[in-house]
Amino acid sequence: QLQLQESGPGLVKPSETLSLTCTVSGGSISRSSYYWDWIRQPPGKGLEWIGNVYYSGSTDYNPSLKSRVTISIDTSKNQFSLKLSSVTATDTAVYYCAGRHYDILTGYDGFDIWGQGTMVTVSS
Amino acid sequence: AIQMTQSPSSLSASVGDRVTITCRASQGIRNDLGWYQQKPGKAPKILIYAASSLQSGVPSRFSGSGSGTDFTLTISSLQPEDFATYYCLQDYNYPLTFGGGTKVEIK
């Protein structure tokens, strides 16, 4: 059974780059039926989709963050990563990595795997 | 981006009550909608995919309906473990967008 675990600094200074890694265990990240996504949740607020990466390396980003976001995948390490540049206090949030399972044959489309989430605070 | 308007933003209900949460999309999204449950300090958990398909392992008291722009999540008989926040998510196109959430509280 696939499991995800986020890792990275819990505190980032304003104007610097937030970097997080998600490690996939229990199976290969190189499966065609999954997209690997990042989603965040500011304290006390709702969920925001950041973007995703496919095992091929192709990406999609939220236009609201696109100029600052890079998501990449390392299939040799079974990991994918998030970089968010020029952070401000508004980027303070719990960051989740998640796997979106997509199966055109069955019609399944949903985030059925989530990491536990990691709190990232932007503060000097 | 497609906007997802979820209502109500919160509700109070008793154990055994029937609860209905709605989500409206700013444009048609076929049936490309999921419902997620989130408890405090935990990651969301998928309940429904493709608007009305029940995720494996999710109790049958949860059901979803709708197509196009209007969708509903129904809990037929609220249980103590169902007190949580619920989100809809459109996966029709990018960027994926969530509804604002509905917090279900104990009356």
mmCIF file of C-alpha atoms in Angstrom:
data_model
loop_
_atom_site.group_PDB
_atom_site.id
_atom_site.type_symbol
_atom_site.label_atom_id
_atom_site.label_comp_id
_atom_site.label_asym_id
_atom_site.label_seq_id
_atom_site.Cartn_x
_atom_site.Cartn_y
_atom_site.Cartn_z
ATOM 1 C CA GLN A 1 0.000 0.000 0.000
ATOM 2 C CA LEU A 2 1.395 3.340 -1.033
ATOM 3 C CA GLN A 3 2.341 5.805 1.680
ATOM 4 C CA LEU A 4 3.588 9.379 1.442
ATOM 5 C CA GLN A 5 5.789 11.338 3.822
ATOM 6 C CA GLU A 6 6.664 15.019 3.565
ATOM 7 C CA SER A 7 9.994 16.361 4.770
ATOM 8 C CA GLY A 8 11.662 19.747 4.865
ATOM 9 C CA PRO A 9 12.240 22.838 7.009
ATOM 10 C CA GLY A 10 9.388 23.997 9.193
ATOM 11 C CA LEU A 11 10.584 27.596 9.178
ATOM 12 C CA VAL A 12 11.525 29.677 6.140
ATOM 13 C CA LYS A 13 12.542 33.336 6.059
ATOM 14 C CA PRO A 14 10.625 35.839 3.934
ATOM 15 C CA SER A 15 11.923 36.180 0.354
ATOM 16 C CA GLU A 16 13.651 32.790 0.549
ATOM 17 C CA THR A 17 12.695 29.526 -1.134
ATOM 18 C CA LEU A 18 10.509 26.903 0.523
ATOM 19 C CA SER A 19 11.676 23.384 -0.338
ATOM 20 C CA LEU A 20 9.793 20.205 0.522
ATOM 21 C CA THR A 21 10.209 16.595 -0.493
ATOM 22 C CA CYS A 22 7.636 13.824 -0.533
ATOM 23 C CA THR A 23 8.879 10.255 -0.286
ATOM 24 C CA VAL A 24 6.709 7.510 -1.712
ATOM 25 C CA SER A 25 6.921 4.106 -0.034
ATOM 26 C CA GLY A 26 5.143 0.815 -0.580
ATOM 27 C CA GLY A 27 5.370 1.018 -4.346
ATOM 28 C CA SER A 28 6.908 2.751 -7.323
ATOM 29 C CA ILE A 29 6.378 6.420 -8.053
ATOM 30 C CA SER A 30 6.664 5.535 -11.734
ATOM 31 C CA ARG A 31 3.128 4.316 -12.187
ATOM 32 C CA SER A 32 1.057 5.664 -15.025
ATOM 33 C CA SER A 33 -2.155 5.805 -12.981
ATOM 34 C CA TYR A 34 -0.943 8.453 -10.539
ATOM 35 C CA TYR A 35 -0.232 12.139 -10.578
ATOM 36 C CA TRP A 36 1.789 13.463 -7.672
ATOM 37 C CA ASP A 37 0.431 16.675 -6.229
ATOM 38 C CA TRP A 38 1.066 19.356 -3.645
ATOM 39 C CA ILE A 39 -1.832 20.952 -1.765
ATOM 40 C CA ARG A 40 -1.642 23.496 1.030
ATOM 41 C CA GLN A 41 -3.885 24.748 3.811
ATOM 42 C CA PRO A 42 -3.241 28.024 5.674
ATOM 43 C CA PRO A 43 -4.070 27.857 9.373
ATOM 44 C CA GLY A 44 -7.837 27.768 9.880
ATOM 45 C CA LYS A 45 -8.535 28.042 6.158
ATOM 46 C CA GLY A 46 -9.424 25.858 3.189
ATOM 47 C CA LEU A 47 -7.430 23.773 0.763
ATOM 48 C CA GLU A 48 -5.487 25.143 -2.206
ATOM 49 C CA TRP A 49 -4.098 23.031 -5.027
ATOM 50 C CA ILE A 50 -0.509 24.029 -5.868
ATOM 51 C CA GLY A 51 0.385 21.731 -8.750
ATOM 52 C CA ASN A 52 1.470 18.275 -9.798
ATOM 53 C CA VAL A 53 4.031 16.175 -11.588
ATOM 54 C CA TYR A 54 3.622 12.994 -13.595
ATOM 55 C CA TYR A 55 6.204 10.206 -13.604
ATOM 56 C CA SER A 56 7.301 11.408 -17.055
ATOM 57 C CA GLY A 57 8.254 14.752 -15.535
ATOM 58 C CA SER A 58 5.392 16.758 -17.023
ATOM 59 C CA THR A 59 3.885 19.319 -14.679
ATOM 60 C CA ASP A 60 0.801 21.464 -14.135
ATOM 61 C CA TYR A 61 0.688 24.433 -11.806
ATOM 62 C CA ASN A 62 -1.880 26.710 -10.261
ATOM 63 C CA PRO A 63 -1.651 29.984 -12.220
ATOM 64 C CA SER A 64 -1.891 31.893 -8.962
ATOM 65 C CA LEU A 65 1.486 30.443 -7.942
ATOM 66 C CA LYS A 66 2.984 29.454 -11.274
ATOM 67 C CA SER A 67 5.662 32.133 -11.395
ATOM 68 C CA ARG A 68 7.081 30.922 -8.065
ATOM 69 C CA VAL A 69 6.540 27.155 -8.140
ATOM 70 C CA THR A 70 8.637 24.274 -9.382
ATOM 71 C CA ILE A 71 7.611 20.658 -8.857
ATOM 72 C CA SER A 72 10.000 17.914 -9.872
ATOM 73 C CA ILE A 73 10.281 14.148 -9.617
ATOM 74 C CA ASP A 74 13.202 11.828 -8.911
ATOM 75 C CA THR A 75 12.130 8.319 -9.848
ATOM 76 C CA SER A 76 15.436 6.827 -8.700
ATOM 77 C CA LYS A 77 14.717 7.993 -5.158
ATOM 78 C CA ASN A 78 10.924 7.510 -5.339
ATOM 79 C CA GLN A 79 10.486 11.156 -4.407
ATOM 80 C CA PHE A 80 8.920 14.299 -5.719
ATOM 81 C CA SER A 81 9.630 17.826 -4.578
ATOM 82 C CA LEU A 82 8.184 21.296 -4.258
ATOM 83 C CA LYS A 83 10.050 24.571 -4.465
ATOM 84 C CA LEU A 84 8.228 27.843 -3.806
ATOM 85 C CA SER A 85 10.334 30.953 -4.216
ATOM 86 C CA SER A 86 10.069 34.454 -2.783
ATOM 87 C CA VAL A 87 7.864 33.357 0.089
ATOM 88 C CA THR A 88 5.896 35.725 2.291
ATOM 89 C CA ALA A 89 3.805 35.269 5.409
ATOM 90 C CA THR A 90 0.835 34.356 3.218
ATOM 91 C CA ASP A 91 2.646 31.152 2.251
ATOM 92 C CA THR A 92 2.472 29.951 5.850
ATOM 93 C CA ALA A 93 0.455 26.742 5.714
ATOM 94 C CA VAL A 94 0.310 23.018 6.179
ATOM 95 C CA TYR A 95 1.677 21.515 2.986
ATOM 96 C CA TYR A 96 0.373 18.126 1.893
ATOM 97 C CA CYS A 97 1.719 15.845 -0.765
ATOM 98 C CA ALA A 98 -0.938 13.637 -2.305
ATOM 99 C CA GLY A 99 -1.377 11.034 -4.983
ATOM 100 C CA ARG A 100 -4.184 11.543 -7.496
ATOM 101 C CA HIS A 101 -5.263 8.209 -8.865
ATOM 102 C CA TYR A 102 -6.641 8.471 -12.381
ATOM 103 C CA ASP A 103 -8.037 5.463 -14.225
ATOM 104 C CA ILE A 104 -9.823 6.203 -17.472
ATOM 105 C CA LEU A 105 -11.127 2.627 -17.705
ATOM 106 C CA THR A 106 -12.922 2.658 -14.357
ATOM 107 C CA GLY A 107 -13.629 6.385 -14.223
ATOM 108 C CA TYR A 108 -11.747 6.703 -10.951
ATOM 109 C CA ASP A 109 -10.268 10.131 -10.336
ATOM 110 C CA GLY A 110 -9.375 11.231 -6.838
ATOM 111 C CA PHE A 111 -6.754 11.848 -4.212
ATOM 112 C CA ASP A 112 -6.664 8.480 -2.486
ATOM 113 C CA ILE A 113 -3.231 8.845 -0.889
ATOM 114 C CA TRP A 114 -2.117 11.702 1.347
ATOM 115 C CA GLY A 115 0.906 12.490 3.423
ATOM 116 C CA GLN A 116 0.316 13.582 7.005
ATOM 117 C CA GLY A 117 1.119 17.176 6.121
ATOM 118 C CA THR A 118 3.940 19.417 7.274
ATOM 119 C CA MET A 119 3.550 22.883 8.768
ATOM 120 C CA VAL A 120 5.724 25.543 7.167
ATOM 121 C CA THR A 121 5.938 28.960 8.781
ATOM 122 C CA VAL A 122 7.348 31.957 6.944
ATOM 123 C CA SER A 123 8.899 34.296 9.449
ATOM 124 C CA SER A 124 12.149 36.129 10.076
ATOM 125 C CA ALA B 1 -10.275 29.001 -12.966
ATOM 126 C CA ILE B 2 -13.505 27.231 -12.073
ATOM 127 C CA GLN B 3 -14.950 28.514 -8.804
ATOM 128 C CA MET B 4 -16.583 26.047 -6.442
ATOM 129 C CA THR B 5 -19.162 27.551 -4.114
ATOM 130 C CA GLN B 6 -19.983 25.311 -1.194
ATOM 131 C CA SER B 7 -22.868 25.775 1.220
ATOM 132 C CA PRO B 8 -23.478 26.048 4.027
ATOM 133 C CA SER B 9 -20.101 27.022 5.428
ATOM 134 C CA SER B 10 -21.095 25.412 8.707
ATOM 135 C CA LEU B 11 -24.004 23.543 10.205
ATOM 136 C CA SER B 12 -25.033 22.085 13.537
ATOM 137 C CA ALA B 13 -26.686 18.689 13.569
ATOM 138 C CA SER B 14 -27.488 15.843 15.912
ATOM 139 C CA VAL B 15 -26.511 12.210 15.725
ATOM 140 C CA GLY B 16 -28.996 10.473 13.459
ATOM 141 C CA ASP B 17 -29.825 13.574 11.425
ATOM 142 C CA ARG B 18 -29.813 13.629 7.656
ATOM 143 C CA VAL B 19 -27.274 16.181 6.440
ATOM 144 C CA THR B 20 -26.975 17.710 2.988
ATOM 145 C CA ILE B 21 -24.093 19.807 1.684
ATOM 146 C CA THR B 22 -24.118 21.437 -1.726
ATOM 147 C CA CYS B 23 -21.452 22.558 -4.134
ATOM 148 C CA ARG B 24 -21.985 24.687 -7.207
ATOM 149 C CA ALA B 25 -19.451 25.072 -10.014
ATOM 150 C CA SER B 26 -19.065 28.320 -11.936
ATOM 151 C CA GLN B 27 -19.243 26.328 -15.166
ATOM 152 C CA GLY B 28 -20.224 22.808 -16.162
ATOM 153 C CA ILE B 29 -17.833 20.115 -14.957
ATOM 154 C CA ARG B 30 -19.713 16.982 -16.082
ATOM 155 C CA ASN B 31 -19.413 14.646 -13.083
ATOM 156 C CA ASP B 32 -15.769 15.470 -12.372
ATOM 157 C CA LEU B 33 -16.240 16.155 -8.682
ATOM 158 C CA GLY B 34 -15.051 14.570 -5.473
ATOM 159 C CA TRP B 35 -15.973 14.964 -1.824
ATOM 160 C CA TYR B 36 -13.404 14.874 0.982
ATOM 161 C CA GLN B 37 -13.675 14.704 4.757
ATOM 162 C CA GLN B 38 -11.084 16.350 6.968
ATOM 163 C CA LYS B 39 -10.773 16.003 10.728
ATOM 164 C CA PRO B 40 -8.688 18.427 12.819
ATOM 165 C CA GLY B 41 -4.968 17.911 12.395
ATOM 166 C CA LYS B 42 -5.441 15.241 9.747
ATOM 167 C CA ALA B 43 -5.137 15.035 5.993
ATOM 168 C CA PRO B 44 -8.342 14.973 3.951
ATOM 169 C CA LYS B 45 -9.859 11.620 3.108
ATOM 170 C CA ILE B 46 -11.739 10.886 -0.081
ATOM 171 C CA LEU B 47 -15.379 9.880 0.315
ATOM 172 C CA ILE B 48 -16.867 10.197 -3.163
ATOM 173 C CA TYR B 49 -15.361 10.372 -6.644
ATOM 174 C CA ALA B 50 -16.977 11.060 -10.004
ATOM 175 C CA ALA B 51 -19.800 12.871 -8.174
ATOM 176 C CA SER B 52 -21.614 9.736 -7.013
ATOM 177 C CA SER B 53 -19.178 6.810 -6.707
ATOM 178 C CA LEU B 54 -18.473 5.696 -3.161
ATOM 179 C CA GLN B 55 -14.802 5.235 -2.295
ATOM 180 C CA SER B 56 -13.999 1.712 -1.167
ATOM 181 C CA GLY B 57 -14.279 1.382 2.595
ATOM 182 C CA VAL B 58 -16.467 4.457 3.068
ATOM 183 C CA PRO B 59 -19.765 3.790 4.889
ATOM 184 C CA SER B 60 -22.857 3.648 2.712
ATOM 185 C CA ARG B 61 -24.531 6.444 4.696
ATOM 186 C CA PHE B 62 -22.464 8.795 2.535
ATOM 187 C CA SER B 63 -23.775 9.462 -0.958
ATOM 188 C CA GLY B 64 -23.182 11.984 -3.701
ATOM 189 C CA SER B 65 -25.262 13.214 -6.578
ATOM 190 C CA GLY B 66 -25.291 15.808 -9.290
ATOM 191 C CA SER B 67 -23.842 16.633 -12.655
ATOM 192 C CA GLY B 68 -22.954 19.756 -14.581
ATOM 193 C CA THR B 69 -22.862 22.587 -12.074
ATOM 194 C CA ASP B 70 -24.814 21.409 -9.012
ATOM 195 C CA PHE B 71 -23.706 18.680 -6.649
ATOM 196 C CA THR B 72 -24.782 17.300 -3.290
ATOM 197 C CA LEU B 73 -23.180 15.266 -0.542
ATOM 198 C CA THR B 74 -25.665 13.564 1.748
ATOM 199 C CA ILE B 75 -25.054 11.831 5.052
ATOM 200 C CA SER B 76 -28.187 9.781 5.658
ATOM 201 C CA SER B 77 -27.770 9.315 9.417
ATOM 202 C CA LEU B 78 -25.046 11.372 11.043
ATOM 203 C CA GLN B 79 -22.703 9.429 13.294
ATOM 204 C CA PRO B 80 -20.364 10.789 15.989
ATOM 205 C CA GLU B 81 -17.313 10.136 13.816
ATOM 206 C CA ASP B 82 -18.796 12.235 10.984
ATOM 207 C CA PHE B 83 -18.279 15.549 12.749
ATOM 208 C CA ALA B 84 -15.624 17.086 10.513
ATOM 209 C CA THR B 85 -15.119 19.549 7.671
ATOM 210 C CA TYR B 86 -16.159 18.512 4.178
ATOM 211 C CA TYR B 87 -14.746 19.831 0.905
ATOM 212 C CA CYS B 88 -15.745 19.392 -2.703
ATOM 213 C CA LEU B 89 -13.062 19.335 -5.381
ATOM 214 C CA GLN B 90 -13.476 19.735 -9.132
ATOM 215 C CA ASP B 91 -11.057 17.692 -11.201
ATOM 216 C CA TYR B 92 -12.557 18.641 -14.550
ATOM 217 C CA ASN B 93 -9.674 20.881 -15.496
ATOM 218 C CA TYR B 94 -6.619 22.697 -14.166
ATOM 219 C CA PRO B 95 -6.229 24.375 -11.835
ATOM 220 C CA LEU B 96 -8.024 21.938 -9.588
ATOM 221 C CA THR B 97 -10.203 23.920 -7.194
ATOM 222 C CA PHE B 98 -11.778 23.145 -3.847
ATOM 223 C CA GLY B 99 -14.955 24.466 -2.344
ATOM 224 C CA GLY B 100 -14.590 26.595 0.763
ATOM 225 C CA GLY B 101 -15.555 23.777 3.101
ATOM 226 C CA THR B 102 -18.494 22.904 5.347
ATOM 227 C CA LYS B 103 -17.864 22.367 9.036
ATOM 228 C CA VAL B 104 -20.327 19.902 10.542
ATOM 229 C CA GLU B 105 -20.652 20.482 14.276
ATOM 230 C CA ILE B 106 -22.533 18.804 17.078
ATOM 231 C CA LYS B 107 -25.839 20.410 18.008
#
